Amino acid sequence: MPSPLDNLCGPSKPLTAEAPDAREFAGLLRSELARLADAQVAQLSLESRFDLA
């Protein structure tokens, strides 16, 4: 049974399947960790901290 994401991929469908990219994933992980650290800065407004988290 295909996953819901698989149902969106294919001819005349909005998405195309891509192979996993370790460098892209590592970059996203670095970005997430930096924003999570920024979310802990007490000098920022609660709204900013929420957005960063």
PDB file of N, CA, C and O in Angstrom:
ATOM      1  N   MET A   1       0.852  -1.180   0.000  1.00  0.00           N
ATOM      2  CA  MET A   1       0.000   0.000   0.000  1.00  0.00           C
ATOM      3  C   MET A   1       0.897   1.244   0.000  1.00  0.00           C
ATOM      4  O   MET A   1       1.745   1.404   0.876  1.00  0.00           O
ATOM      5  N   PRO A   2       0.725   2.132  -0.967  1.00  0.00           N
ATOM      6  CA  PRO A   2       1.570   3.331  -1.030  1.00  0.00           C
ATOM      7  C   PRO A   2       1.244   4.312   0.092  1.00  0.00           C
ATOM      8  O   PRO A   2       0.117   4.367   0.589  1.00  0.00           O
ATOM      9  N   SER A   3       2.260   5.077   0.481  1.00  0.00           N
ATOM     10  CA  SER A   3       2.059   6.082   1.516  1.00  0.00           C
ATOM     11  C   SER A   3       1.324   7.280   0.919  1.00  0.00           C
ATOM     12  O   SER A   3       1.295   7.462  -0.305  1.00  0.00           O
ATOM     13  N   PRO A   4       0.721   8.133   1.756  1.00  0.00           N
ATOM     14  CA  PRO A   4       0.069   9.343   1.237  1.00  0.00           C
ATOM     15  C   PRO A   4       1.030  10.214   0.430  1.00  0.00           C
ATOM     16  O   PRO A   4       0.633  10.807  -0.563  1.00  0.00           O
ATOM     17  N   LEU A   5       2.298  10.253   0.827  1.00  0.00           N
ATOM     18  CA  LEU A   5       3.283  11.034   0.072  1.00  0.00           C
ATOM     19  C   LEU A   5       3.513  10.429  -1.309  1.00  0.00           C
ATOM     20  O   LEU A   5       3.609  11.150  -2.300  1.00  0.00           O
ATOM     21  N   ASP A   6       3.562   9.108  -1.387  1.00  0.00           N
ATOM     22  CA  ASP A   6       3.727   8.441  -2.674  1.00  0.00           C
ATOM     23  C   ASP A   6       2.565   8.762  -3.616  1.00  0.00           C
ATOM     24  O   ASP A   6       2.741   8.817  -4.827  1.00  0.00           O
ATOM     25  N   ASN A   7       1.389   8.970  -3.059  1.00  0.00           N
ATOM     26  CA  ASN A   7       0.219   9.284  -3.878  1.00  0.00           C
ATOM     27  C   ASN A   7       0.341  10.648  -4.551  1.00  0.00           C
ATOM     28  O   ASN A   7      -0.390  10.926  -5.503  1.00  0.00           O
ATOM     29  N   LEU A   8       1.228  11.508  -4.069  1.00  0.00           N
ATOM     30  CA  LEU A   8       1.412  12.835  -4.655  1.00  0.00           C
ATOM     31  C   LEU A   8       2.503  12.863  -5.714  1.00  0.00           C
ATOM     32  O   LEU A   8       2.704  13.870  -6.379  1.00  0.00           O
ATOM     33  N   CYS A   9       3.239  11.773  -5.875  1.00  0.00           N
ATOM     34  CA  CYS A   9       4.360  11.710  -6.820  1.00  0.00           C
ATOM     35  C   CYS A   9       3.959  10.920  -8.060  1.00  0.00           C
ATOM     36  O   CYS A   9       3.270   9.926  -7.972  1.00  0.00           O
ATOM     37  N   GLY A  10       4.441  11.407  -9.187  1.00  0.00           N
ATOM     38  CA  GLY A  10       4.214  10.671 -10.419  1.00  0.00           C
ATOM     39  C   GLY A  10       3.775  11.585 -11.533  1.00  0.00           C
ATOM     40  O   GLY A  10       3.648  12.803 -11.359  1.00  0.00           O
ATOM     41  N   PRO A  11       3.525  11.008 -12.692  1.00  0.00           N
ATOM     42  CA  PRO A  11       3.095  11.815 -13.842  1.00  0.00           C
ATOM     43  C   PRO A  11       1.809  12.581 -13.531  1.00  0.00           C
ATOM     44  O   PRO A  11       0.891  12.046 -12.936  1.00  0.00           O
ATOM     45  N   SER A  12       1.809  13.837 -13.901  1.00  0.00           N
ATOM     46  CA  SER A  12       0.672  14.758 -13.701  1.00  0.00           C
ATOM     47  C   SER A  12       0.284  14.933 -12.234  1.00  0.00           C
ATOM     48  O   SER A  12      -0.848  15.265 -11.923  1.00  0.00           O
ATOM     49  N   LYS A  13       1.228  14.693 -11.334  1.00  0.00           N
ATOM     50  CA  LYS A  13       0.996  14.922  -9.907  1.00  0.00           C
ATOM     51  C   LYS A  13       1.941  16.019  -9.447  1.00  0.00           C
ATOM     52  O   LYS A  13       2.963  16.277 -10.077  1.00  0.00           O
ATOM     53  N   PRO A  14       1.625  16.707  -8.328  1.00  0.00           N
ATOM     54  CA  PRO A  14       2.373  17.910  -7.963  1.00  0.00           C
ATOM     55  C   PRO A  14       3.820  17.704  -7.494  1.00  0.00           C
ATOM     56  O   PRO A  14       4.597  18.649  -7.518  1.00  0.00           O
ATOM     57  N   LEU A  15       4.203  16.516  -7.077  1.00  0.00           N
ATOM     58  CA  LEU A  15       5.549  16.292  -6.544  1.00  0.00           C
ATOM     59  C   LEU A  15       6.307  15.259  -7.364  1.00  0.00           C
ATOM     60  O   LEU A  15       5.711  14.397  -7.999  1.00  0.00           O
ATOM     61  N   THR A  16       7.628  15.369  -7.315  1.00  0.00           N
ATOM     62  CA  THR A  16       8.470  14.333  -7.904  1.00  0.00           C
ATOM     63  C   THR A  16       9.336  13.745  -6.797  1.00  0.00           C
ATOM     64  O   THR A  16       9.784  14.453  -5.892  1.00  0.00           O
ATOM     65  N   ALA A  17       9.547  12.469  -6.852  1.00  0.00           N
ATOM     66  CA  ALA A  17      10.368  11.796  -5.842  1.00  0.00           C
ATOM     67  C   ALA A  17      11.836  12.145  -6.061  1.00  0.00           C
ATOM     68  O   ALA A  17      12.299  12.250  -7.187  1.00  0.00           O
ATOM     69  N   GLU A  18      12.559  12.360  -4.972  1.00  0.00           N
ATOM     70  CA  GLU A  18      13.997  12.634  -5.024  1.00  0.00           C
ATOM     71  C   GLU A  18      14.726  11.666  -4.115  1.00  0.00           C
ATOM     72  O   GLU A  18      14.201  11.254  -3.089  1.00  0.00           O
ATOM     73  N   ALA A  19      15.927  11.356  -4.485  1.00  0.00           N
ATOM     74  CA  ALA A  19      16.764  10.500  -3.641  1.00  0.00           C
ATOM     75  C   ALA A  19      17.178  11.280  -2.391  1.00  0.00           C
ATOM     76  O   ALA A  19      17.321  12.504  -2.435  1.00  0.00           O
ATOM     77  N   PRO A  20      17.370  10.606  -1.274  1.00  0.00           N
ATOM     78  CA  PRO A  20      17.834  11.291  -0.067  1.00  0.00           C
ATOM     79  C   PRO A  20      19.191  11.958  -0.303  1.00  0.00           C
ATOM     80  O   PRO A  20      20.008  11.453  -1.067  1.00  0.00           O
ATOM     81  N   ASP A  21      19.407  13.090   0.341  1.00  0.00           N
ATOM     82  CA  ASP A  21      20.658  13.829   0.195  1.00  0.00           C
ATOM     83  C   ASP A  21      21.227  14.085   1.587  1.00  0.00           C
ATOM     84  O   ASP A  21      20.689  14.892   2.352  1.00  0.00           O
ATOM     85  N   ALA A  22      22.310  13.390   1.919  1.00  0.00           N
ATOM     86  CA  ALA A  22      22.902  13.481   3.259  1.00  0.00           C
ATOM     87  C   ALA A  22      23.392  14.891   3.562  1.00  0.00           C
ATOM     88  O   ALA A  22      23.243  15.371   4.695  1.00  0.00           O
ATOM     89  N   ARG A  23      23.952  15.587   2.579  1.00  0.00           N
ATOM     90  CA  ARG A  23      24.443  16.965   2.814  1.00  0.00           C
ATOM     91  C   ARG A  23      23.286  17.913   3.100  1.00  0.00           C
ATOM     92  O   ARG A  23      23.382  18.765   3.976  1.00  0.00           O
ATOM     93  N   GLU A  24      22.199  17.764   2.353  1.00  0.00           N
ATOM     94  CA  GLU A  24      21.032  18.613   2.583  1.00  0.00           C
ATOM     95  C   GLU A  24      20.451  18.352   3.973  1.00  0.00           C
ATOM     96  O   GLU A  24      20.109  19.279   4.703  1.00  0.00           O
ATOM     97  N   PHE A  25      20.360  17.084   4.349  1.00  0.00           N
ATOM     98  CA  PHE A  25      19.843  16.737   5.666  1.00  0.00           C
ATOM     99  C   PHE A  25      20.731  17.310   6.765  1.00  0.00           C
ATOM    100  O   PHE A  25      20.240  17.858   7.750  1.00  0.00           O
ATOM    101  N   ALA A  26      22.049  17.199   6.613  1.00  0.00           N
ATOM    102  CA  ALA A  26      22.985  17.729   7.607  1.00  0.00           C
ATOM    103  C   ALA A  26      22.819  19.249   7.734  1.00  0.00           C
ATOM    104  O   ALA A  26      22.858  19.790   8.844  1.00  0.00           O
ATOM    105  N   GLY A  27      22.613  19.940   6.623  1.00  0.00           N
ATOM    106  CA  GLY A  27      22.404  21.384   6.665  1.00  0.00           C
ATOM    107  C   GLY A  27      21.122  21.749   7.380  1.00  0.00           C
ATOM    108  O   GLY A  27      21.084  22.704   8.168  1.00  0.00           O
ATOM    109  N   LEU A  28      20.064  20.995   7.135  1.00  0.00           N
ATOM    110  CA  LEU A  28      18.797  21.248   7.827  1.00  0.00           C
ATOM    111  C   LEU A  28      18.934  20.996   9.326  1.00  0.00           C
ATOM    112  O   LEU A  28      18.385  21.742  10.151  1.00  0.00           O
ATOM    113  N   LEU A  29      19.675  19.964   9.679  1.00  0.00           N
ATOM    114  CA  LEU A  29      19.886  19.650  11.092  1.00  0.00           C
ATOM    115  C   LEU A  29      20.692  20.756  11.778  1.00  0.00           C
ATOM    116  O   LEU A  29      20.348  21.182  12.890  1.00  0.00           O
ATOM    117  N   ARG A  30      21.753  21.262  11.113  1.00  0.00           N
ATOM    118  CA  ARG A  30      22.530  22.373  11.684  1.00  0.00           C
ATOM    119  C   ARG A  30      21.644  23.603  11.891  1.00  0.00           C
ATOM    120  O   ARG A  30      21.706  24.268  12.926  1.00  0.00           O
ATOM    121  N   SER A  31      20.812  23.900  10.905  1.00  0.00           N
ATOM    122  CA  SER A  31      19.914  25.047  10.983  1.00  0.00           C
ATOM    123  C   SER A  31      18.931  24.893  12.148  1.00  0.00           C
ATOM    124  O   SER A  31      18.689  25.829  12.908  1.00  0.00           O
ATOM    125  N   GLU A  32      18.388  23.699  12.300  1.00  0.00           N
ATOM    126  CA  GLU A  32      17.435  23.437  13.383  1.00  0.00           C
ATOM    127  C   GLU A  32      18.100  23.603  14.745  1.00  0.00           C
ATOM    128  O   GLU A  32      17.534  24.213  15.650  1.00  0.00           O
ATOM    129  N   LEU A  33      19.307  23.097  14.895  1.00  0.00           N
ATOM    130  CA  LEU A  33      19.997  23.203  16.184  1.00  0.00           C
ATOM    131  C   LEU A  33      20.333  24.656  16.515  1.00  0.00           C
ATOM    132  O   LEU A  33      20.230  25.072  17.676  1.00  0.00           O
ATOM    133  N   ALA A  34      20.701  25.441  15.515  1.00  0.00           N
ATOM    134  CA  ALA A  34      21.002  26.860  15.740  1.00  0.00           C
ATOM    135  C   ALA A  34      19.748  27.607  16.171  1.00  0.00           C
ATOM    136  O   ALA A  34      19.777  28.424  17.097  1.00  0.00           O
ATOM    137  N   ARG A  35      18.618  27.347  15.522  1.00  0.00           N
ATOM    138  CA  ARG A  35      17.379  28.038  15.873  1.00  0.00           C
ATOM    139  C   ARG A  35      16.870  27.611  17.241  1.00  0.00           C
ATOM    140  O   ARG A  35      16.319  28.407  17.984  1.00  0.00           O
ATOM    141  N   LEU A  36      17.059  26.349  17.571  1.00  0.00           N
ATOM    142  CA  LEU A  36      16.664  25.872  18.887  1.00  0.00           C
ATOM    143  C   LEU A  36      17.490  26.557  19.971  1.00  0.00           C
ATOM    144  O   LEU A  36      16.963  26.941  21.011  1.00  0.00           O
ATOM    145  N   ALA A  37      18.776  26.752  19.719  1.00  0.00           N
ATOM    146  CA  ALA A  37      19.626  27.467  20.677  1.00  0.00           C
ATOM    147  C   ALA A  37      19.188  28.922  20.778  1.00  0.00           C
ATOM    148  O   ALA A  37      19.110  29.487  21.879  1.00  0.00           O
ATOM    149  N   ASP A  38      18.870  29.563  19.645  1.00  0.00           N
ATOM    150  CA  ASP A  38      18.398  30.951  19.656  1.00  0.00           C
ATOM    151  C   ASP A  38      17.086  31.083  20.418  1.00  0.00           C
ATOM    152  O   ASP A  38      16.827  32.101  21.062  1.00  0.00           O
ATOM    153  N   ALA A  39      16.242  30.060  20.358  1.00  0.00           N
ATOM    154  CA  ALA A  39      14.946  30.106  21.042  1.00  0.00           C
ATOM    155  C   ALA A  39      15.106  30.162  22.555  1.00  0.00           C
ATOM    156  O   ALA A  39      14.182  30.554  23.269  1.00  0.00           O
ATOM    157  N   GLN A  40      16.276  29.804  23.051  1.00  0.00           N
ATOM    158  CA  GLN A  40      16.513  29.816  24.494  1.00  0.00           C
ATOM    159  C   GLN A  40      17.078  31.150  24.989  1.00  0.00           C
ATOM    160  O   GLN A  40      17.321  31.300  26.182  1.00  0.00           O
ATOM    161  N   VAL A  41      17.273  32.123  24.094  1.00  0.00           N
ATOM    162  CA  VAL A  41      17.817  33.432  24.475  1.00  0.00           C
ATOM    163  C   VAL A  41      16.710  34.234  25.150  1.00  0.00           C
ATOM    164  O   VAL A  41      15.725  34.635  24.520  1.00  0.00           O
ATOM    165  N   ALA A  42      16.870  34.467  26.444  1.00  0.00           N
ATOM    166  CA  ALA A  42      15.825  35.125  27.235  1.00  0.00           C
ATOM    167  C   ALA A  42      15.598  36.581  26.827  1.00  0.00           C
ATOM    168  O   ALA A  42      14.519  37.122  27.073  1.00  0.00           O
ATOM    169  N   GLN A  43      16.564  37.226  26.180  1.00  0.00           N
ATOM    170  CA  GLN A  43      16.407  38.627  25.791  1.00  0.00           C
ATOM    171  C   GLN A  43      15.437  38.803  24.618  1.00  0.00           C
ATOM    172  O   GLN A  43      14.966  39.905  24.365  1.00  0.00           O
ATOM    173  N   LEU A  44      15.159  37.746  23.900  1.00  0.00           N
ATOM    174  CA  LEU A  44      14.217  37.822  22.780  1.00  0.00           C
ATOM    175  C   LEU A  44      12.783  37.801  23.309  1.00  0.00           C
ATOM    176  O   LEU A  44      12.506  37.253  24.373  1.00  0.00           O
ATOM    177  N   SER A  45      11.890  38.387  22.542  1.00  0.00           N
ATOM    178  CA  SER A  45      10.474  38.367  22.951  1.00  0.00           C
ATOM    179  C   SER A  45       9.968  36.927  22.927  1.00  0.00           C
ATOM    180  O   SER A  45      10.501  36.065  22.230  1.00  0.00           O
ATOM    181  N   LEU A  46       8.912  36.683  23.668  1.00  0.00           N
ATOM    182  CA  LEU A  46       8.334  35.348  23.700  1.00  0.00           C
ATOM    183  C   LEU A  46       7.873  34.930  22.304  1.00  0.00           C
ATOM    184  O   LEU A  46       8.008  33.771  21.917  1.00  0.00           O
ATOM    185  N   GLU A  47       7.337  35.888  21.550  1.00  0.00           N
ATOM    186  CA  GLU A  47       6.871  35.578  20.197  1.00  0.00           C
ATOM    187  C   GLU A  47       8.032  35.108  19.305  1.00  0.00           C
ATOM    188  O   GLU A  47       7.907  34.138  18.569  1.00  0.00           O
ATOM    189  N   SER A  48       9.157  35.815  19.393  1.00  0.00           N
ATOM    190  CA  SER A  48      10.330  35.429  18.598  1.00  0.00           C
ATOM    191  C   SER A  48      10.847  34.060  19.029  1.00  0.00           C
ATOM    192  O   SER A  48      11.191  33.219  18.188  1.00  0.00           O
ATOM    193  N   ARG A  49      10.893  33.840  20.321  1.00  0.00           N
ATOM    194  CA  ARG A  49      11.382  32.572  20.823  1.00  0.00           C
ATOM    195  C   ARG A  49      10.464  31.429  20.369  1.00  0.00           C
ATOM    196  O   ARG A  49      10.924  30.353  19.990  1.00  0.00           O
ATOM    197  N   PHE A  50       9.159  31.675  20.374  1.00  0.00           N
ATOM    198  CA  PHE A  50       8.204  30.670  19.920  1.00  0.00           C
ATOM    199  C   PHE A  50       8.430  30.362  18.441  1.00  0.00           C
ATOM    200  O   PHE A  50       8.454  29.203  18.032  1.00  0.00           O
ATOM    201  N   ASP A  51       8.567  31.408  17.625  1.00  0.00           N
ATOM    202  CA  ASP A  51       8.793  31.216  16.189  1.00  0.00           C
ATOM    203  C   ASP A  51      10.066  30.422  15.926  1.00  0.00           C
ATOM    204  O   ASP A  51      10.111  29.579  15.033  1.00  0.00           O
ATOM    205  N   LEU A  52      11.114  30.704  16.678  1.00  0.00           N
ATOM    206  CA  LEU A  52      12.379  30.008  16.487  1.00  0.00           C
ATOM    207  C   LEU A  52      12.275  28.532  16.907  1.00  0.00           C
ATOM    208  O   LEU A  52      12.887  27.676  16.284  1.00  0.00           O
ATOM    209  N   ALA A  53      11.517  28.293  17.958  1.00  0.00           N
ATOM    210  CA  ALA A  53      11.367  26.911  18.425  1.00  0.00           C
ATOM    211  C   ALA A  53      10.565  26.120  17.433  1.00  0.00           C
ATOM    212  O   ALA A  53      10.757  24.973  17.203  1.00  0.00           O
TER     213      ALA A  53
END
